[in-house]
């Protein structure tokens, strides 16, 4: 794998490992901590997560715009500084209401840094394709594998130790960032493919109507997939721990399993995916069907092993679908807008984290309980299949029209 990835991308990948390991100390336990430690209702806790994700969406878009207009280094530097101060504050102030304010500050930092790292993944790989995004996705999930496992050990000594651990990793990431990220070629002069990032002296392009609608459908597909997915982090966590006898430590281990499977599974999945890497639609179809299967298993699970099996299917679905989404977004981005497009993709995932806990809690409490939540997940994933199909139809039509226009221009010359 070392031969496949250039030096600049390795810098980004290692940074993502450090970043997400620290953040994975926090996010799996947010709902459990607010409901069980702070005494908040599920609806109130979901509202806190909704606001947290809302500020993350705004910061993702702002981070993407700064990336395109000025520099990826500047965008990431701002997010990194906010991250260090917000996690430091969380160490000392994690009671009510300080926990909420600090969590929202962390959400701002996450939005800026994530959109910057994903945009950098497209910038630093020569082809700007799936390989770079898959590398950053694997790096993220190394953090998912390690973070909750370490946090689970620290949680036994109290949540204050968990937040200290998160701050330590944020500090390590900041030191690593200031030592190594300035070495990245942010001007993308070494990129051999036609870059979608802004360069001096080049004009910004604008998308066609077909390309724009295609991108909107891609974002909608991502949202429709992420809304059910986030239920595993929010309402299903409460369902498992309160009704099915799963301990907080066992729940944290589910996410460690998720990250470990993604990292180890690359040895098996990379050769499989490489055979049809051009067929991104097939990868997303497979991912969605695996998501459906994960919810079908979880709905009928009565013991912990059932949820483990559901997590395995969920993880396999991620491995197929998630890296394909930013790859298609990179294809659709006009010149000079790669940072913005990756920011919007990251913002859509953040929107799901914003909406899913709150909407899911309302469904469970007012529309028929946990069964209604599972049925809603199946409906959303069904719509996702329709949305991505329409997206690919529009993208192909746009490509055909551009090709025909290019031929006519060449013939006119």
mmCIF file of C-alpha atoms in Angstrom:
data_model
loop_
_atom_site.group_PDB
_atom_site.id
_atom_site.type_symbol
_atom_site.label_atom_id
_atom_site.label_comp_id
_atom_site.label_asym_id
_atom_site.label_seq_id
_atom_site.Cartn_x
_atom_site.Cartn_y
_atom_site.Cartn_z
ATOM 1 C CA UNK A 1 0.000 0.000 0.000
ATOM 2 C CA UNK A 2 2.969 2.314 0.565
ATOM 3 C CA UNK A 3 3.786 2.272 -3.138
ATOM 4 C CA UNK A 4 0.220 3.213 -3.992
ATOM 5 C CA UNK A 5 0.053 6.323 -1.845
ATOM 6 C CA UNK A 6 2.189 9.444 -2.349
ATOM 7 C CA UNK A 7 3.933 11.125 0.587
ATOM 8 C CA UNK A 8 1.436 13.994 0.881
ATOM 9 C CA UNK A 9 -1.494 11.593 1.107
ATOM 10 C CA UNK A 10 0.295 9.608 3.821
ATOM 11 C CA UNK A 11 0.562 12.840 5.835
ATOM 12 C CA UNK A 12 -3.203 13.338 5.512
ATOM 13 C CA UNK A 13 -3.949 9.675 6.333
ATOM 14 C CA UNK A 14 -1.874 9.653 9.536
ATOM 15 C CA UNK A 15 -3.472 12.939 10.561
ATOM 16 C CA UNK A 16 -6.936 11.420 10.152
ATOM 17 C CA UNK A 17 -5.956 8.432 12.321
ATOM 18 C CA UNK A 18 -4.870 10.734 15.165
ATOM 19 C CA UNK A 19 -7.848 13.037 14.786
ATOM 20 C CA UNK A 20 -10.545 10.387 14.690
ATOM 21 C CA UNK A 21 -9.033 8.323 17.491
ATOM 22 C CA UNK A 22 -9.424 11.316 19.780
ATOM 23 C CA UNK A 23 -12.914 12.202 18.559
ATOM 24 C CA UNK A 24 -13.994 8.558 18.926
ATOM 25 C CA UNK A 25 -13.513 8.982 22.667
ATOM 26 C CA UNK A 26 -16.530 11.286 22.628
ATOM 27 C CA UNK A 27 -19.200 10.579 20.012
ATOM 28 C CA UNK A 28 -20.206 6.954 20.822
ATOM 29 C CA UNK A 29 -21.088 7.951 24.397
ATOM 30 C CA UNK A 30 -22.849 11.292 23.844
ATOM 31 C CA UNK A 31 -26.429 9.981 23.977
ATOM 32 C CA UNK A 32 -25.719 7.583 26.843
ATOM 33 C CA UNK A 33 -23.854 10.261 28.844
ATOM 34 C CA UNK A 34 -26.569 12.897 28.454
ATOM 35 C CA UNK A 35 -29.450 10.548 29.316
ATOM 36 C CA UNK A 36 -27.815 8.528 32.074
ATOM 37 C CA UNK A 37 -25.279 10.956 33.628
ATOM 38 C CA UNK A 38 -26.868 14.357 33.043
ATOM 39 C CA UNK A 39 -30.444 13.108 33.466
ATOM 40 C CA UNK A 40 -31.696 14.525 30.156
ATOM 41 C CA UNK A 41 -34.608 12.994 28.262
ATOM 42 C CA UNK A 42 -33.942 11.227 24.966
ATOM 43 C CA UNK A 43 -35.652 14.050 23.074
ATOM 44 C CA UNK A 44 -33.624 16.777 24.814
ATOM 45 C CA UNK A 45 -30.373 14.880 24.280
ATOM 46 C CA UNK A 46 -31.274 14.419 20.612
ATOM 47 C CA UNK A 47 -31.930 18.163 20.320
ATOM 48 C CA UNK A 48 -28.426 18.849 21.655
ATOM 49 C CA UNK A 49 -26.970 16.523 18.994
ATOM 50 C CA UNK A 50 -29.163 18.202 16.364
ATOM 51 C CA UNK A 51 -27.705 21.625 17.178
ATOM 52 C CA UNK A 52 -24.201 20.143 17.354
ATOM 53 C CA UNK A 53 -24.534 18.771 13.862
ATOM 54 C CA UNK A 54 -26.114 21.998 12.614
ATOM 55 C CA UNK A 55 -23.052 24.043 13.527
ATOM 56 C CA UNK A 56 -20.948 21.264 11.973
ATOM 57 C CA UNK A 57 -22.734 21.672 8.631
ATOM 58 C CA UNK A 58 -22.073 25.406 8.569
ATOM 59 C CA UNK A 59 -18.428 24.942 9.528
ATOM 60 C CA UNK A 60 -17.978 22.218 6.868
ATOM 61 C CA UNK A 61 -19.141 24.586 4.136
ATOM 62 C CA UNK A 62 -17.061 27.467 5.511
ATOM 63 C CA UNK A 63 -14.023 25.181 5.731
ATOM 64 C CA UNK A 64 -14.525 24.051 2.132
ATOM 65 C CA UNK A 65 -14.795 27.643 0.904
ATOM 66 C CA UNK A 66 -11.624 28.663 2.778
ATOM 67 C CA UNK A 67 -9.891 25.607 1.261
ATOM 68 C CA UNK A 68 -10.832 26.708 -2.274
ATOM 69 C CA UNK A 69 -10.384 30.456 -1.897
ATOM 70 C CA UNK A 70 -7.224 30.584 0.212
ATOM 71 C CA UNK A 71 -5.482 27.378 1.274
ATOM 72 C CA UNK A 72 -6.174 23.946 2.679
ATOM 73 C CA UNK A 73 -3.539 24.612 5.323
ATOM 74 C CA UNK A 74 -5.343 27.731 6.574
ATOM 75 C CA UNK A 75 -8.701 25.944 6.676
ATOM 76 C CA UNK A 76 -7.294 22.995 8.636
ATOM 77 C CA UNK A 77 -5.268 25.246 10.949
ATOM 78 C CA UNK A 78 -8.374 27.159 12.068
ATOM 79 C CA UNK A 79 -10.262 23.926 12.734
ATOM 80 C CA UNK A 80 -7.316 22.420 14.620
ATOM 81 C CA UNK A 81 -6.967 25.403 16.954
ATOM 82 C CA UNK A 82 -10.708 25.327 17.754
ATOM 83 C CA UNK A 83 -10.468 21.568 18.383
ATOM 84 C CA UNK A 84 -7.650 21.892 20.927
ATOM 85 C CA UNK A 85 -9.382 24.637 22.916
ATOM 86 C CA UNK A 86 -12.822 22.975 22.854
ATOM 87 C CA UNK A 87 -11.566 19.546 23.999
ATOM 88 C CA UNK A 88 -9.466 21.237 26.705
ATOM 89 C CA UNK A 89 -12.577 23.020 27.942
ATOM 90 C CA UNK A 90 -14.525 19.738 27.870
ATOM 91 C CA UNK A 91 -11.982 18.201 30.282
ATOM 92 C CA UNK A 92 -12.844 20.730 32.967
ATOM 93 C CA UNK A 93 -16.474 21.561 32.180
ATOM 94 C CA UNK A 94 -18.660 18.558 31.274
ATOM 95 C CA UNK A 95 -21.617 19.110 33.560
ATOM 96 C CA UNK A 96 -24.895 20.707 32.513
ATOM 97 C CA UNK A 97 -25.035 23.055 30.548
ATOM 98 C CA UNK A 98 -21.281 23.378 29.854
ATOM 99 C CA UNK A 99 -21.166 19.949 28.201
ATOM 100 C CA UNK A 100 -23.536 21.155 25.468
ATOM 101 C CA UNK A 101 -21.558 24.308 24.724
ATOM 102 C CA UNK A 102 -18.267 22.455 24.539
ATOM 103 C CA UNK A 103 -19.800 19.726 22.377
ATOM 104 C CA UNK A 104 -21.018 22.352 19.926
ATOM 105 C CA UNK A 105 -17.538 23.891 19.787
ATOM 106 C CA UNK A 106 -16.101 20.447 19.011
ATOM 107 C CA UNK A 107 -18.749 20.168 16.255
ATOM 108 C CA UNK A 108 -17.461 23.380 14.655
ATOM 109 C CA UNK A 109 -13.905 22.032 14.692
ATOM 110 C CA UNK A 110 -14.983 18.633 13.306
ATOM 111 C CA UNK A 111 -16.789 20.229 10.376
ATOM 112 C CA UNK A 112 -13.814 22.325 9.313
ATOM 113 C CA UNK A 113 -11.169 19.634 9.788
ATOM 114 C CA UNK A 114 -13.129 16.786 8.177
ATOM 115 C CA UNK A 115 -14.033 18.739 5.052
ATOM 116 C CA UNK A 116 -10.397 19.855 4.797
ATOM 117 C CA UNK A 117 -8.996 16.348 5.157
ATOM 118 C CA UNK A 118 -11.367 14.867 2.581
ATOM 119 C CA UNK A 119 -10.599 17.659 0.128
ATOM 120 C CA UNK A 120 -6.882 17.102 0.784
ATOM 121 C CA UNK A 121 -7.353 13.387 0.025
ATOM 122 C CA UNK A 122 -8.539 14.272 -3.472
ATOM 123 C CA UNK A 123 -5.789 16.865 -3.870
ATOM 124 C CA UNK A 124 -2.879 14.669 -2.821
ATOM 125 C CA UNK A 125 -3.582 11.524 -4.873
ATOM 126 C CA UNK A 126 -2.409 11.741 -8.518
ATOM 127 C CA UNK A 127 -5.730 10.568 -9.957
ATOM 128 C CA UNK A 128 -7.980 12.382 -7.486
ATOM 129 C CA UNK A 129 -10.069 9.213 -7.436
ATOM 130 C CA UNK A 130 -11.389 6.503 -5.157
ATOM 131 C CA UNK A 131 -7.947 5.401 -3.888
ATOM 132 C CA UNK A 132 -7.349 8.647 -2.016
ATOM 133 C CA UNK A 133 -10.835 8.728 -0.519
ATOM 134 C CA UNK A 134 -10.658 5.061 0.423
ATOM 135 C CA UNK A 135 -7.319 5.670 2.173
ATOM 136 C CA UNK A 136 -8.758 8.505 4.255
ATOM 137 C CA UNK A 137 -11.841 6.402 5.004
ATOM 138 C CA UNK A 138 -9.687 3.502 6.258
ATOM 139 C CA UNK A 139 -7.647 5.945 8.367
ATOM 140 C CA UNK A 140 -10.835 7.299 9.896
ATOM 141 C CA UNK A 141 -11.891 3.811 10.863
ATOM 142 C CA UNK A 142 -8.560 2.946 12.451
ATOM 143 C CA UNK A 143 -9.548 5.733 14.821
ATOM 144 C CA UNK A 144 -13.017 4.195 15.209
ATOM 145 C CA UNK A 145 -11.403 0.867 16.119
ATOM 146 C CA UNK A 146 -8.944 2.286 18.648
ATOM 147 C CA UNK A 147 -10.835 5.267 20.123
ATOM 148 C CA UNK A 148 -13.938 3.600 21.626
ATOM 149 C CA UNK A 149 -11.813 0.717 22.923
ATOM 150 C CA UNK A 150 -9.510 3.085 24.837
ATOM 151 C CA UNK A 151 -12.477 5.242 25.876
ATOM 152 C CA UNK A 152 -14.279 2.178 27.233
ATOM 153 C CA UNK A 153 -11.297 1.452 29.488
ATOM 154 C CA UNK A 154 -11.127 5.065 30.677
ATOM 155 C CA UNK A 155 -14.909 5.262 31.163
ATOM 156 C CA UNK A 156 -14.627 2.724 33.987
ATOM 157 C CA UNK A 157 -12.694 5.382 35.924
ATOM 158 C CA UNK A 158 -15.209 8.126 35.092
ATOM 159 C CA UNK A 159 -16.161 10.216 32.069
ATOM 160 C CA UNK A 160 -13.693 12.943 33.020
ATOM 161 C CA UNK A 161 -10.881 10.543 32.070
ATOM 162 C CA UNK A 162 -12.519 9.994 28.673
ATOM 163 C CA UNK A 163 -12.493 13.721 27.945
ATOM 164 C CA UNK A 164 -8.879 14.028 29.069
ATOM 165 C CA UNK A 165 -7.999 11.264 26.597
ATOM 166 C CA UNK A 166 -9.797 13.121 23.828
ATOM 167 C CA UNK A 167 -7.879 16.320 24.616
ATOM 168 C CA UNK A 168 -4.544 14.475 24.613
ATOM 169 C CA UNK A 169 -5.211 13.135 21.122
ATOM 170 C CA UNK A 170 -6.366 16.570 19.922
ATOM 171 C CA UNK A 171 -3.079 17.998 21.203
ATOM 172 C CA UNK A 172 -1.057 15.250 19.500
ATOM 173 C CA UNK A 173 -2.940 15.910 16.251
ATOM 174 C CA UNK A 174 -2.216 19.641 16.539
ATOM 175 C CA UNK A 175 1.524 19.026 17.063
ATOM 176 C CA UNK A 176 1.575 16.607 14.123
ATOM 177 C CA UNK A 177 -0.363 19.089 11.974
ATOM 178 C CA UNK A 178 2.045 22.000 12.547
ATOM 179 C CA UNK A 179 5.080 19.785 11.980
ATOM 180 C CA UNK A 180 3.971 18.000 8.812
ATOM 181 C CA UNK A 181 0.980 19.592 7.037
ATOM 182 C CA UNK A 182 2.975 22.591 5.837
ATOM 183 C CA UNK A 183 5.024 20.128 3.726
ATOM 184 C CA UNK A 184 2.002 19.228 1.571
ATOM 185 C CA UNK A 185 1.931 20.678 -1.943
ATOM 186 C CA UNK A 186 -1.257 22.688 -1.472
ATOM 187 C CA UNK A 187 -0.922 24.177 -4.965
ATOM 188 C CA UNK A 188 -1.374 20.643 -6.394
ATOM 189 C CA UNK A 189 1.346 21.181 -9.013
ATOM 190 C CA UNK A 190 2.413 17.521 -8.703
ATOM 191 C CA UNK A 191 -1.040 16.185 -9.476
ATOM 192 C CA UNK A 192 -0.880 14.547 -12.897
ATOM 193 C CA UNK A 193 -4.628 14.414 -13.467
ATOM 194 C CA UNK A 194 -6.759 17.466 -14.137
ATOM 195 C CA UNK A 195 -7.258 18.825 -10.641
ATOM 196 C CA UNK A 196 -10.562 20.142 -9.360
ATOM 197 C CA UNK A 197 -8.824 22.437 -6.875
ATOM 198 C CA UNK A 198 -8.253 26.115 -7.465
ATOM 199 C CA UNK A 199 -4.937 27.238 -8.955
ATOM 200 C CA UNK A 200 -3.560 30.714 -9.549
ATOM 201 C CA UNK A 201 -4.374 32.058 -12.983
ATOM 202 C CA UNK A 202 -7.185 29.585 -13.669
ATOM 203 C CA UNK A 203 -10.833 30.537 -14.031
ATOM 204 C CA UNK A 204 -13.461 29.019 -11.794
ATOM 205 C CA UNK A 205 -15.876 26.789 -13.675
ATOM 206 C CA UNK A 206 -19.597 26.476 -13.022
ATOM 207 C CA UNK A 207 -21.629 23.262 -13.173
ATOM 208 C CA UNK A 208 -24.273 22.609 -15.818
ATOM 209 C CA UNK A 209 -27.880 22.226 -14.686
ATOM 210 C CA UNK A 210 -27.693 18.470 -15.166
ATOM 211 C CA UNK A 211 -24.454 18.223 -13.171
ATOM 212 C CA UNK A 212 -25.917 20.372 -10.408
ATOM 213 C CA UNK A 213 -29.068 18.259 -10.110
ATOM 214 C CA UNK A 214 -26.919 15.150 -10.233
ATOM 215 C CA UNK A 215 -24.914 16.435 -7.278
ATOM 216 C CA UNK A 216 -28.109 17.294 -5.381
ATOM 217 C CA UNK A 217 -29.321 13.718 -5.867
ATOM 218 C CA UNK A 218 -25.963 12.408 -4.674
ATOM 219 C CA UNK A 219 -26.270 14.475 -1.494
ATOM 220 C CA UNK A 220 -29.855 13.245 -1.061
ATOM 221 C CA UNK A 221 -28.707 9.626 -1.434
ATOM 222 C CA UNK A 222 -26.027 10.159 1.187
ATOM 223 C CA UNK A 223 -28.559 11.730 3.557
ATOM 224 C CA UNK A 224 -31.064 8.895 3.032
ATOM 225 C CA UNK A 225 -28.349 6.330 3.841
ATOM 226 C CA UNK A 226 -26.855 8.211 6.778
ATOM 227 C CA UNK A 227 -30.182 8.869 8.531
ATOM 228 C CA UNK A 228 -30.718 5.161 9.286
ATOM 229 C CA UNK A 229 -26.992 4.571 9.844
ATOM 230 C CA UNK A 230 -26.809 7.184 12.610
ATOM 231 C CA UNK A 231 -29.597 5.384 14.496
ATOM 232 C CA UNK A 232 -26.942 2.832 15.488
ATOM 233 C CA UNK A 233 -25.105 5.670 17.251
ATOM 234 C CA UNK A 234 -28.165 7.250 18.857
ATOM 235 C CA UNK A 235 -31.585 5.672 19.377
ATOM 236 C CA UNK A 236 -30.422 2.084 18.912
ATOM 237 C CA UNK A 237 -27.765 2.673 21.577
ATOM 238 C CA UNK A 238 -30.527 3.538 24.072
ATOM 239 C CA UNK A 239 -32.621 0.588 22.848
ATOM 240 C CA UNK A 240 -29.730 -1.842 23.309
ATOM 241 C CA UNK A 241 -28.560 -0.589 26.714
ATOM 242 C CA UNK A 242 -31.962 0.035 28.318
ATOM 243 C CA UNK A 243 -34.123 -2.733 26.829
ATOM 244 C CA UNK A 244 -31.773 -5.477 25.651
ATOM 245 C CA UNK A 245 -29.285 -5.568 28.513
ATOM 246 C CA UNK A 246 -26.243 -4.456 26.518
ATOM 247 C CA UNK A 247 -23.705 -2.659 28.733
ATOM 248 C CA UNK A 248 -22.071 0.651 27.757
ATOM 249 C CA UNK A 249 -18.750 -1.169 27.440
ATOM 250 C CA UNK A 250 -20.273 -3.807 25.113
ATOM 251 C CA UNK A 251 -21.871 -1.056 23.046
ATOM 252 C CA UNK A 252 -18.510 0.710 22.727
ATOM 253 C CA UNK A 253 -17.003 -2.602 21.608
ATOM 254 C CA UNK A 254 -19.486 -2.710 18.717
ATOM 255 C CA UNK A 255 -17.859 0.406 17.292
ATOM 256 C CA UNK A 256 -14.389 -0.946 17.949
ATOM 257 C CA UNK A 257 -15.486 -3.993 15.941
ATOM 258 C CA UNK A 258 -16.771 -1.641 13.241
ATOM 259 C CA UNK A 259 -13.410 0.101 12.907
ATOM 260 C CA UNK A 260 -11.358 -3.094 13.170
ATOM 261 C CA UNK A 261 -13.416 -4.809 10.454
ATOM 262 C CA UNK A 262 -12.974 -1.857 8.122
ATOM 263 C CA UNK A 263 -9.204 -1.791 8.610
ATOM 264 C CA UNK A 264 -8.667 -5.563 8.415
ATOM 265 C CA UNK A 265 -11.332 -6.001 5.770
ATOM 266 C CA UNK A 266 -9.353 -3.867 3.319
ATOM 267 C CA UNK A 267 -7.076 -6.858 2.729
ATOM 268 C CA UNK A 268 -10.073 -8.723 1.350
ATOM 269 C CA UNK A 269 -12.168 -5.872 -0.009
ATOM 270 C CA UNK A 270 -9.518 -3.887 -1.923
ATOM 271 C CA UNK A 271 -8.921 -6.698 -4.477
ATOM 272 C CA UNK A 272 -12.694 -7.158 -4.812
ATOM 273 C CA UNK A 273 -13.466 -3.457 -5.239
ATOM 274 C CA UNK A 274 -10.523 -2.896 -7.599
ATOM 275 C CA UNK A 275 -12.131 -5.287 -10.095
ATOM 276 C CA UNK A 276 -15.122 -3.010 -10.518
ATOM 277 C CA UNK A 277 -13.810 0.322 -9.182
ATOM 278 C CA UNK A 278 -15.262 2.099 -12.208
ATOM 279 C CA UNK A 279 -18.716 0.824 -11.285
ATOM 280 C CA UNK A 280 -19.418 3.113 -8.364
ATOM 281 C CA UNK A 281 -23.184 2.610 -8.720
ATOM 282 C CA UNK A 282 -22.800 -1.136 -8.084
ATOM 283 C CA UNK A 283 -20.767 -0.413 -4.949
ATOM 284 C CA UNK A 284 -23.469 1.870 -3.585
ATOM 285 C CA UNK A 285 -26.222 -0.651 -4.422
ATOM 286 C CA UNK A 286 -24.344 -3.377 -2.533
ATOM 287 C CA UNK A 287 -23.778 -1.032 0.400
ATOM 288 C CA UNK A 288 -27.472 -0.099 0.665
ATOM 289 C CA UNK A 289 -28.623 -3.734 0.534
ATOM 290 C CA UNK A 290 -26.161 -4.565 3.327
ATOM 291 C CA UNK A 291 -27.547 -1.664 5.392
ATOM 292 C CA UNK A 292 -31.044 -3.090 4.948
ATOM 293 C CA UNK A 293 -29.780 -6.486 6.070
ATOM 294 C CA UNK A 294 -28.134 -4.975 9.169
ATOM 295 C CA UNK A 295 -31.424 -3.449 10.322
ATOM 296 C CA UNK A 296 -33.326 -6.659 9.593
ATOM 297 C CA UNK A 297 -30.911 -8.559 11.855
ATOM 298 C CA UNK A 298 -30.944 -5.898 14.612
ATOM 299 C CA UNK A 299 -34.761 -5.758 14.587
ATOM 300 C CA UNK A 300 -34.925 -9.465 15.420
ATOM 301 C CA UNK A 301 -31.933 -9.573 17.787
ATOM 302 C CA UNK A 302 -32.648 -10.649 21.351
ATOM 303 C CA UNK A 303 -29.062 -11.173 22.558
ATOM 304 C CA UNK A 304 -25.779 -9.275 22.136
ATOM 305 C CA UNK A 305 -24.497 -11.608 19.397
ATOM 306 C CA UNK A 306 -27.412 -10.548 17.211
ATOM 307 C CA UNK A 307 -26.317 -6.922 17.401
ATOM 308 C CA UNK A 308 -22.750 -7.994 16.649
ATOM 309 C CA UNK A 309 -23.982 -9.663 13.438
ATOM 310 C CA UNK A 310 -26.000 -6.558 12.567
ATOM 311 C CA UNK A 311 -22.882 -4.408 13.072
ATOM 312 C CA UNK A 312 -20.903 -6.692 10.751
ATOM 313 C CA UNK A 313 -23.450 -6.169 7.948
ATOM 314 C CA UNK A 314 -23.542 -2.417 8.665
ATOM 315 C CA UNK A 315 -19.751 -2.259 8.456
ATOM 316 C CA UNK A 316 -19.609 -4.151 5.162
ATOM 317 C CA UNK A 317 -22.193 -1.735 3.779
ATOM 318 C CA UNK A 318 -20.053 1.218 4.797
ATOM 319 C CA UNK A 319 -16.987 -0.274 3.170
ATOM 320 C CA UNK A 320 -18.743 -0.436 -0.175
ATOM 321 C CA UNK A 321 -20.831 2.744 -0.114
ATOM 322 C CA UNK A 322 -19.040 5.461 1.856
ATOM 323 C CA UNK A 323 -15.812 5.875 -0.209
ATOM 324 C CA UNK A 324 -17.849 5.907 -3.436
ATOM 325 C CA UNK A 325 -19.836 9.021 -2.410
ATOM 326 C CA UNK A 326 -16.930 11.550 -2.192
ATOM 327 C CA UNK A 327 -15.424 9.964 -5.328
ATOM 328 C CA UNK A 328 -18.558 10.765 -7.344
ATOM 329 C CA UNK A 329 -18.629 14.240 -5.769
ATOM 330 C CA UNK A 330 -15.050 14.809 -6.935
ATOM 331 C CA UNK A 331 -16.065 13.744 -10.461
ATOM 332 C CA UNK A 332 -18.975 16.176 -10.459
ATOM 333 C CA UNK A 333 -17.050 19.147 -9.007
ATOM 334 C CA UNK A 334 -16.178 21.871 -11.513
ATOM 335 C CA UNK A 335 -12.643 23.262 -11.468
ATOM 336 C CA UNK A 336 -11.907 25.264 -8.340
ATOM 337 C CA UNK A 337 -14.759 23.770 -6.303
ATOM 338 C CA UNK A 338 -13.390 20.478 -4.949
ATOM 339 C CA UNK A 339 -13.124 21.831 -1.409
ATOM 340 C CA UNK A 340 -16.684 23.171 -1.474
ATOM 341 C CA UNK A 341 -18.095 19.915 -2.868
ATOM 342 C CA UNK A 342 -16.293 17.807 -0.250
ATOM 343 C CA UNK A 343 -17.471 20.250 2.399
ATOM 344 C CA UNK A 344 -21.065 19.768 1.239
ATOM 345 C CA UNK A 345 -20.669 15.976 1.271
ATOM 346 C CA UNK A 346 -19.277 16.120 4.797
ATOM 347 C CA UNK A 347 -22.022 18.568 5.699
ATOM 348 C CA UNK A 348 -24.655 16.104 4.510
ATOM 349 C CA UNK A 349 -23.254 13.403 6.793
ATOM 350 C CA UNK A 350 -23.317 15.983 9.568
ATOM 351 C CA UNK A 351 -26.933 16.844 8.678
ATOM 352 C CA UNK A 352 -27.818 13.198 9.206
ATOM 353 C CA UNK A 353 -26.113 13.234 12.597
ATOM 354 C CA UNK A 354 -28.150 16.355 13.316
ATOM 355 C CA UNK A 355 -31.554 15.061 12.233
ATOM 356 C CA UNK A 356 -31.384 11.325 12.918
ATOM 357 C CA UNK A 357 -31.272 11.262 16.744
ATOM 358 C CA UNK A 358 -34.052 13.846 17.086
ATOM 359 C CA UNK A 359 -36.346 12.460 14.375
ATOM 360 C CA UNK A 360 -35.694 8.893 15.537
ATOM 361 C CA UNK A 361 -36.595 9.789 19.118
ATOM 362 C CA UNK A 362 -39.876 11.355 17.951
ATOM 363 C CA UNK A 363 -40.696 8.247 15.883
ATOM 364 C CA UNK A 364 -39.994 5.924 18.826
ATOM 365 C CA UNK A 365 -41.947 7.982 21.363
ATOM 366 C CA UNK A 366 -44.914 9.076 19.249
ATOM 367 C CA UNK A 367 -45.272 6.880 16.162
ATOM 368 C CA UNK A 368 -45.182 3.287 17.317
ATOM 369 C CA UNK A 369 -41.994 2.572 19.230
ATOM 370 C CA UNK A 370 -38.819 0.853 18.074
ATOM 371 C CA UNK A 371 -40.577 -1.148 15.339
ATOM 372 C CA UNK A 372 -41.618 2.097 13.667
ATOM 373 C CA UNK A 373 -37.974 3.182 13.727
ATOM 374 C CA UNK A 374 -36.886 0.024 11.903
ATOM 375 C CA UNK A 375 -39.687 0.368 9.333
ATOM 376 C CA UNK A 376 -38.688 3.988 8.752
ATOM 377 C CA UNK A 377 -35.079 2.890 8.156
ATOM 378 C CA UNK A 378 -36.187 0.399 5.491
ATOM 379 C CA UNK A 379 -38.283 3.079 3.740
ATOM 380 C CA UNK A 380 -35.427 5.599 3.688
ATOM 381 C CA UNK A 381 -32.979 3.045 2.286
ATOM 382 C CA UNK A 382 -35.513 2.147 -0.412
ATOM 383 C CA UNK A 383 -35.690 5.808 -1.433
ATOM 384 C CA UNK A 384 -31.878 5.911 -1.435
ATOM 385 C CA UNK A 385 -31.838 3.182 -4.106
ATOM 386 C CA UNK A 386 -34.164 5.273 -6.278
ATOM 387 C CA UNK A 387 -32.196 8.478 -5.689
ATOM 388 C CA UNK A 388 -28.777 7.057 -6.640
ATOM 389 C CA UNK A 389 -30.263 5.461 -9.766
ATOM 390 C CA UNK A 390 -31.632 8.827 -10.917
ATOM 391 C CA UNK A 391 -28.310 10.482 -10.021
ATOM 392 C CA UNK A 392 -26.340 8.160 -12.274
ATOM 393 C CA UNK A 393 -28.800 8.661 -15.145
ATOM 394 C CA UNK A 394 -28.364 12.453 -14.950
ATOM 395 C CA UNK A 395 -24.573 12.210 -14.597
ATOM 396 C CA UNK A 396 -24.283 10.013 -17.700
ATOM 397 C CA UNK A 397 -26.575 12.319 -19.671
ATOM 398 C CA UNK A 398 -24.477 15.324 -18.645
ATOM 399 C CA UNK A 399 -21.273 13.544 -19.699
ATOM 400 C CA UNK A 400 -22.804 12.661 -23.077
ATOM 401 C CA UNK A 401 -23.893 16.264 -23.695
ATOM 402 C CA UNK A 402 -20.435 17.587 -22.767
ATOM 403 C CA UNK A 403 -18.780 15.050 -25.067
ATOM 404 C CA UNK A 404 -21.119 15.982 -27.950
ATOM 405 C CA UNK A 405 -20.432 19.692 -27.394
ATOM 406 C CA UNK A 406 -16.681 19.065 -27.398
ATOM 407 C CA UNK A 407 -16.926 17.181 -30.693
ATOM 408 C CA UNK A 408 -18.965 19.984 -32.287
ATOM 409 C CA UNK A 409 -16.420 22.593 -31.107
ATOM 410 C CA UNK A 410 -13.526 20.553 -32.532
ATOM 411 C CA UNK A 411 -15.341 20.121 -35.844
ATOM 412 C CA UNK A 412 -16.007 23.876 -35.974
ATOM 413 C CA UNK A 413 -12.287 24.539 -35.615
#
